[in-house]
mmCIF file of C-alpha atoms in Angstrom:
data_model
loop_
_atom_site.group_PDB
_atom_site.id
_atom_site.type_symbol
_atom_site.label_atom_id
_atom_site.label_comp_id
_atom_site.label_asym_id
_atom_site.label_seq_id
_atom_site.Cartn_x
_atom_site.Cartn_y
_atom_site.Cartn_z
ATOM 1 C CA GLU A 11 -96.832 -49.344 27.919
ATOM 2 C CA ALA A 12 -98.764 -46.299 26.778
ATOM 3 C CA GLY A 13 -102.343 -46.778 25.658
ATOM 4 C CA VAL A 14 -104.151 -45.190 22.993
ATOM 5 C CA THR A 15 -104.068 -41.432 23.074
ATOM 6 C CA GLN A 16 -106.060 -38.692 21.780
ATOM 7 C CA PHE A 17 -105.473 -34.889 21.504
ATOM 8 C CA PRO A 18 -107.128 -32.379 22.555
ATOM 9 C CA SER A 19 -109.804 -34.102 25.122
ATOM 10 C CA HIS A 20 -112.220 -31.525 24.465
ATOM 11 C CA SER A 21 -112.690 -28.556 21.569
ATOM 12 C CA VAL A 22 -114.960 -25.900 21.545
ATOM 13 C CA ILE A 23 -115.421 -24.143 17.532
ATOM 14 C CA GLU A 24 -117.403 -21.816 15.928
ATOM 15 C CA LYS A 25 -119.611 -23.313 13.247
ATOM 16 C CA GLY A 26 -117.520 -22.955 9.694
ATOM 17 C CA GLN A 27 -114.155 -23.159 11.427
ATOM 18 C CA THR A 28 -111.807 -25.921 11.306
ATOM 19 C CA VAL A 29 -110.951 -28.796 13.814
ATOM 20 C CA THR A 30 -108.399 -31.443 13.570
ATOM 21 C CA LEU A 31 -108.192 -34.359 16.015
ATOM 22 C CA ARG A 32 -105.223 -36.642 16.534
ATOM 23 C CA CYS A 33 -104.778 -40.008 17.726
ATOM 24 C CA ASP A 34 -102.363 -41.866 18.563
ATOM 25 C CA PRO A 35 -102.302 -45.738 18.317
ATOM 26 C CA ILE A 36 -100.394 -48.396 20.691
ATOM 27 C CA SER A 37 -97.040 -48.811 19.165
ATOM 28 C CA GLY A 38 -97.240 -51.225 16.789
ATOM 29 C CA HIS A 39 -100.818 -51.860 16.107
ATOM 30 C CA ASP A 40 -101.559 -51.451 12.518
ATOM 31 C CA ASN A 41 -105.356 -51.024 12.958
ATOM 32 C CA LEU A 42 -106.549 -47.915 13.571
ATOM 33 C CA TYR A 43 -110.036 -46.911 13.781
ATOM 34 C CA TRP A 44 -112.224 -43.676 14.377
ATOM 35 C CA TYR A 45 -115.229 -44.021 15.815
ATOM 36 C CA ARG A 46 -118.076 -41.230 17.110
ATOM 37 C CA ARG A 47 -120.927 -40.657 19.679
ATOM 38 C CA VAL A 48 -123.211 -38.414 19.052
ATOM 39 C CA MET A 49 -125.056 -37.367 22.261
ATOM 40 C CA GLY A 50 -127.039 -40.454 23.494
ATOM 41 C CA LYS A 51 -127.024 -42.514 20.618
ATOM 42 C CA GLU A 52 -124.599 -44.969 19.517
ATOM 43 C CA ILE A 53 -121.084 -45.304 18.523
ATOM 44 C CA LYS A 54 -120.956 -45.512 15.308
ATOM 45 C CA PHE A 55 -118.028 -46.778 12.953
ATOM 46 C CA LEU A 56 -116.438 -43.824 10.884
ATOM 47 C CA LEU A 57 -113.117 -45.480 9.161
ATOM 48 C CA HIS A 58 -110.285 -48.037 9.413
ATOM 49 C CA PHE A 59 -107.054 -47.810 8.812
ATOM 50 C CA VAL A 60 -104.606 -50.580 8.200
ATOM 51 C CA LYS A 61 -100.944 -49.030 8.647
ATOM 52 C CA GLU A 62 -101.430 -45.769 6.296
ATOM 53 C CA SER A 63 -104.158 -46.992 4.145
ATOM 54 C CA LYS A 64 -107.229 -46.913 4.274
ATOM 55 C CA GLN A 65 -109.326 -50.184 4.600
ATOM 56 C CA ASP A 66 -112.912 -49.184 4.942
ATOM 57 C CA GLU A 67 -114.162 -45.135 5.084
ATOM 58 C CA SER A 68 -117.810 -46.712 4.551
ATOM 59 C CA GLY A 69 -118.791 -44.138 7.964
ATOM 60 C CA MET A 70 -117.598 -40.921 6.881
ATOM 61 C CA PRO A 71 -120.384 -39.211 6.783
ATOM 62 C CA ASN A 72 -119.569 -36.567 4.074
ATOM 63 C CA ASN A 73 -116.667 -34.623 2.187
ATOM 64 C CA ARG A 74 -116.149 -32.482 5.087
ATOM 65 C CA PHE A 75 -114.023 -34.990 7.101
ATOM 66 C CA LEU A 76 -111.152 -36.266 5.962
ATOM 67 C CA ALA A 77 -108.266 -38.963 7.867
ATOM 68 C CA GLU A 78 -105.136 -38.762 7.649
ATOM 69 C CA ARG A 79 -102.243 -41.561 8.923
ATOM 70 C CA THR A 80 -99.240 -40.829 6.961
ATOM 71 C CA GLY A 81 -96.427 -43.108 7.990
ATOM 72 C CA GLY A 82 -98.694 -45.457 9.437
ATOM 73 C CA THR A 83 -98.509 -44.377 12.973
ATOM 74 C CA TYR A 84 -100.594 -41.553 14.097
ATOM 75 C CA SER A 85 -103.686 -40.457 12.860
ATOM 76 C CA THR A 86 -105.554 -37.029 12.078
ATOM 77 C CA LEU A 87 -109.187 -36.788 11.740
ATOM 78 C CA LYS A 88 -109.908 -32.974 10.073
ATOM 79 C CA VAL A 89 -113.290 -31.747 9.651
ATOM 80 C CA GLN A 90 -113.808 -28.589 7.696
ATOM 81 C CA PRO A 91 -116.101 -26.476 7.870
ATOM 82 C CA ALA A 92 -117.784 -27.919 10.652
ATOM 83 C CA GLU A 93 -121.301 -27.892 11.328
ATOM 84 C CA LEU A 94 -123.735 -28.351 14.211
ATOM 85 C CA GLU A 95 -124.304 -31.678 13.711
ATOM 86 C CA ASP A 96 -120.681 -33.009 14.349
ATOM 87 C CA SER A 97 -120.780 -32.458 17.786
ATOM 88 C CA GLY A 98 -119.870 -35.328 19.777
ATOM 89 C CA VAL A 99 -117.303 -37.729 20.811
ATOM 90 C CA TYR A 100 -115.127 -38.935 18.888
ATOM 91 C CA PHE A 101 -113.021 -41.983 19.608
ATOM 92 C CA CYS A 102 -110.421 -43.422 18.426
ATOM 93 C CA ALA A 103 -108.827 -47.041 18.942
ATOM 94 C CA SER A 104 -106.077 -49.928 17.786
ATOM 95 C CA SER A 105 -105.645 -53.628 17.311
ATOM 96 C CA GLN A 106 -103.150 -55.657 16.447
ATOM 97 C CA VAL A 107 -103.092 -57.553 13.414
ATOM 98 C CA SER A 108 -104.900 -60.679 13.682
ATOM 99 C CA SER A 109 -103.402 -63.627 12.122
ATOM 100 C CA SER A 110 -106.548 -64.666 10.246
ATOM 101 C CA THR A 111 -109.829 -63.477 12.137
ATOM 102 C CA GLY A 112 -110.766 -60.312 13.731
ATOM 103 C CA ASN A 113 -111.353 -61.865 17.109
ATOM 104 C CA THR A 114 -108.786 -59.514 18.136
ATOM 105 C CA GLU A 115 -110.068 -56.620 20.775
ATOM 106 C CA ALA A 116 -109.895 -52.986 20.013
ATOM 107 C CA PHE A 117 -108.349 -50.540 22.448
ATOM 108 C CA PHE A 118 -109.993 -47.102 22.495
ATOM 109 C CA GLY A 119 -108.666 -43.657 23.787
ATOM 110 C CA GLN A 120 -110.583 -41.142 26.116
ATOM 111 C CA GLY A 121 -111.949 -39.330 23.189
ATOM 112 C CA THR A 122 -112.240 -35.709 22.004
ATOM 113 C CA ARG A 123 -115.684 -34.046 22.909
ATOM 114 C CA LEU A 124 -116.037 -32.087 20.234
ATOM 115 C CA THR A 125 -118.676 -29.022 20.226
ATOM 116 C CA VAL A 126 -119.684 -26.901 17.511
ATOM 117 C CA VAL A 127 -121.594 -23.370 18.258
ATOM 118 C CA ALA B 24 -126.830 -55.051 8.392
ATOM 119 C CA GLN B 25 -125.936 -55.703 11.496
ATOM 120 C CA SER B 26 -127.273 -54.030 14.622
ATOM 121 C CA VAL B 27 -127.205 -54.278 18.176
ATOM 122 C CA ALA B 28 -130.037 -53.340 21.155
ATOM 123 C CA GLN B 29 -129.660 -52.134 24.454
ATOM 124 C CA PRO B 30 -133.349 -51.800 25.539
ATOM 125 C CA GLU B 31 -132.243 -50.236 28.903
ATOM 126 C CA ASP B 32 -130.947 -46.781 28.928
ATOM 127 C CA GLN B 33 -130.579 -46.816 32.855
ATOM 128 C CA VAL B 34 -130.462 -50.230 35.442
ATOM 129 C CA ASN B 35 -130.527 -49.506 38.875
ATOM 130 C CA VAL B 36 -129.648 -51.566 41.862
ATOM 131 C CA ALA B 37 -128.708 -51.657 44.829
ATOM 132 C CA GLU B 38 -124.769 -52.816 46.175
ATOM 133 C CA GLY B 39 -124.730 -56.534 46.940
ATOM 134 C CA ASN B 40 -127.462 -57.051 44.546
ATOM 135 C CA PRO B 41 -126.979 -59.383 41.155
ATOM 136 C CA LEU B 42 -127.182 -56.902 37.769
ATOM 137 C CA THR B 43 -127.942 -57.334 34.392
ATOM 138 C CA VAL B 44 -127.342 -55.325 31.350
ATOM 139 C CA LYS B 45 -129.473 -56.769 28.624
ATOM 140 C CA CYS B 46 -127.900 -56.866 24.922
ATOM 141 C CA THR B 47 -129.545 -58.395 21.757
ATOM 142 C CA TYR B 48 -128.151 -58.521 18.339
ATOM 143 C CA SER B 49 -128.193 -59.110 14.606
ATOM 144 C CA VAL B 50 -125.701 -60.261 12.143
ATOM 145 C CA SER B 51 -125.884 -62.368 8.857
ATOM 146 C CA GLY B 52 -123.248 -64.466 10.176
ATOM 147 C CA ASN B 53 -121.603 -65.852 12.975
ATOM 148 C CA PRO B 54 -120.737 -62.789 15.572
ATOM 149 C CA TYR B 55 -118.008 -61.675 17.677
ATOM 150 C CA LEU B 56 -119.598 -59.734 20.630
ATOM 151 C CA PHE B 57 -117.958 -57.489 22.840
ATOM 152 C CA TRP B 58 -118.474 -55.504 26.143
ATOM 153 C CA TYR B 59 -117.138 -51.834 26.584
ATOM 154 C CA VAL B 60 -117.557 -49.772 29.984
ATOM 155 C CA GLN B 61 -117.104 -46.212 30.353
ATOM 156 C CA TYR B 62 -116.164 -44.895 33.311
ATOM 157 C CA PRO B 63 -116.982 -40.601 34.021
ATOM 158 C CA ASN B 64 -114.448 -38.479 31.775
ATOM 159 C CA ARG B 65 -112.229 -41.260 30.664
ATOM 160 C CA GLY B 66 -112.161 -43.982 27.359
ATOM 161 C CA LEU B 67 -113.856 -47.284 26.588
ATOM 162 C CA GLN B 68 -112.619 -49.998 28.559
ATOM 163 C CA PHE B 69 -112.672 -53.462 27.106
ATOM 164 C CA LEU B 70 -114.271 -55.881 29.394
ATOM 165 C CA LEU B 71 -115.089 -59.084 27.919
ATOM 166 C CA LYS B 72 -115.656 -60.532 24.352
ATOM 167 C CA TYR B 73 -117.386 -63.778 23.162
ATOM 168 C CA ILE B 74 -115.150 -65.424 20.392
ATOM 169 C CA THR B 75 -116.020 -69.259 20.435
ATOM 170 C CA GLY B 76 -116.508 -72.405 22.800
ATOM 171 C CA ASP B 77 -118.339 -71.791 26.367
ATOM 172 C CA ASN B 78 -121.445 -69.700 26.429
ATOM 173 C CA LEU B 79 -120.248 -68.040 29.817
ATOM 174 C CA VAL B 80 -117.807 -65.503 29.119
ATOM 175 C CA LYS B 81 -115.869 -63.963 32.289
ATOM 176 C CA GLY B 82 -114.330 -60.734 31.941
ATOM 177 C CA SER B 83 -112.432 -58.218 34.173
ATOM 178 C CA TYR B 84 -113.967 -56.565 37.678
ATOM 179 C CA GLY B 85 -116.400 -60.061 37.892
ATOM 180 C CA PHE B 86 -118.135 -59.424 35.046
ATOM 181 C CA GLU B 87 -119.786 -62.154 33.100
ATOM 182 C CA ALA B 88 -121.670 -62.535 29.887
ATOM 183 C CA GLU B 89 -123.584 -65.483 28.576
ATOM 184 C CA PHE B 90 -123.699 -65.783 24.750
ATOM 185 C CA ASN B 91 -127.437 -67.542 23.813
ATOM 186 C CA LYS B 92 -127.137 -68.073 20.195
ATOM 187 C CA SER B 93 -131.116 -69.201 19.748
ATOM 188 C CA GLN B 94 -132.079 -65.766 21.799
ATOM 189 C CA THR B 95 -129.710 -63.807 19.909
ATOM 190 C CA SER B 96 -128.618 -62.302 23.344
ATOM 191 C CA PHE B 97 -125.598 -61.396 25.033
ATOM 192 C CA HIS B 98 -126.574 -59.989 28.453
ATOM 193 C CA LEU B 99 -124.159 -58.497 30.945
ATOM 194 C CA LYS B 100 -124.295 -59.639 34.549
ATOM 195 C CA LYS B 101 -121.913 -59.874 38.265
ATOM 196 C CA PRO B 102 -123.260 -61.702 40.794
ATOM 197 C CA SER B 103 -122.453 -58.794 43.509
ATOM 198 C CA ALA B 104 -122.891 -55.083 42.837
ATOM 199 C CA LEU B 105 -120.630 -52.505 43.590
ATOM 200 C CA VAL B 106 -120.752 -48.619 43.486
ATOM 201 C CA SER B 107 -117.974 -48.452 41.766
ATOM 202 C CA ASP B 108 -119.644 -50.275 39.186
ATOM 203 C CA SER B 109 -121.749 -47.643 38.005
ATOM 204 C CA ALA B 110 -120.618 -46.270 34.595
ATOM 205 C CA LEU B 111 -121.991 -46.616 30.928
ATOM 206 C CA TYR B 112 -121.311 -49.739 28.832
ATOM 207 C CA PHE B 113 -121.663 -50.813 25.647
ATOM 208 C CA CYS B 114 -121.996 -53.776 23.850
ATOM 209 C CA ALA B 115 -120.979 -54.380 20.549
ATOM 210 C CA VAL B 116 -120.767 -56.647 17.466
ATOM 211 C CA ARG B 117 -118.575 -57.950 15.014
ATOM 212 C CA ASP B 118 -119.456 -60.065 11.936
ATOM 213 C CA ARG B 119 -116.512 -62.892 11.360
ATOM 214 C CA GLU B 120 -117.617 -62.444 7.687
ATOM 215 C CA VAL B 121 -118.513 -59.367 6.252
ATOM 216 C CA GLY B 122 -116.031 -56.415 7.153
ATOM 217 C CA PHE B 123 -114.784 -58.212 9.967
ATOM 218 C CA GLN B 124 -112.490 -55.503 11.617
ATOM 219 C CA LYS B 125 -115.658 -53.114 12.287
ATOM 220 C CA LEU B 126 -117.365 -52.561 15.551
ATOM 221 C CA VAL B 127 -121.213 -52.055 15.518
ATOM 222 C CA PHE B 128 -122.356 -50.984 19.160
ATOM 223 C CA GLY B 129 -125.339 -50.231 20.848
ATOM 224 C CA THR B 130 -126.475 -47.236 22.496
ATOM 225 C CA GLY B 131 -125.165 -48.131 25.885
ATOM 226 C CA THR B 132 -127.089 -48.990 29.348
ATOM 227 C CA ARG B 133 -126.272 -46.509 32.508
ATOM 228 C CA LEU B 134 -125.436 -48.231 35.313
ATOM 229 C CA LEU B 135 -125.896 -46.877 38.480
ATOM 230 C CA VAL B 136 -125.431 -48.857 41.894
ATOM 231 C CA SER B 137 -126.384 -47.162 44.770
ATOM 232 C CA PRO B 138 -124.912 -47.690 48.303
#
């Protein structure tokens, strides 16, 4: 079974440019999450989709970030325009819908390392 | 607010010796607790989780963790370290009641096992 895949693995862009990150979750997983780790700091939650709906986007830093999940399958995270502080590793994760609790573990992709110069 | 503390940036241990990676947490309710590991150039891999029941949880690759409610800790342990255990380890918490699908991570601890 394929795991969570992310593309690209690395991206180097100039300040002011646009970048789009893609995540393909595990097939059948309705929950899809985006997280980000800035160098040396904790991994921070960005947002959570249930199918195509945004369940929680409380972690999105500002309106330069736009996440979509059309059709409830893969997701994209667009940063426009990119700033220096957006550099970091962006992780995507997916999980099955639990019957009544949140105790199912999330499976993570390998991450996209974004460098804004 | 939920938070996780991993007080050590790096833990050094010799191969064959026991290892402990520390984690303490703060949540408003009862937590679900997780450990993830990141090997070089790889994604985060799930190691183990505490949901309920026995405070000692066993996970992948011989790792285990002990949930201590009074000390709000969930330290990761292994009786005998391997060089291949060298990686970045993240502790995470999820509140059962509030925003229950969101993981809150610590800053990570780099484990270095020397031959």
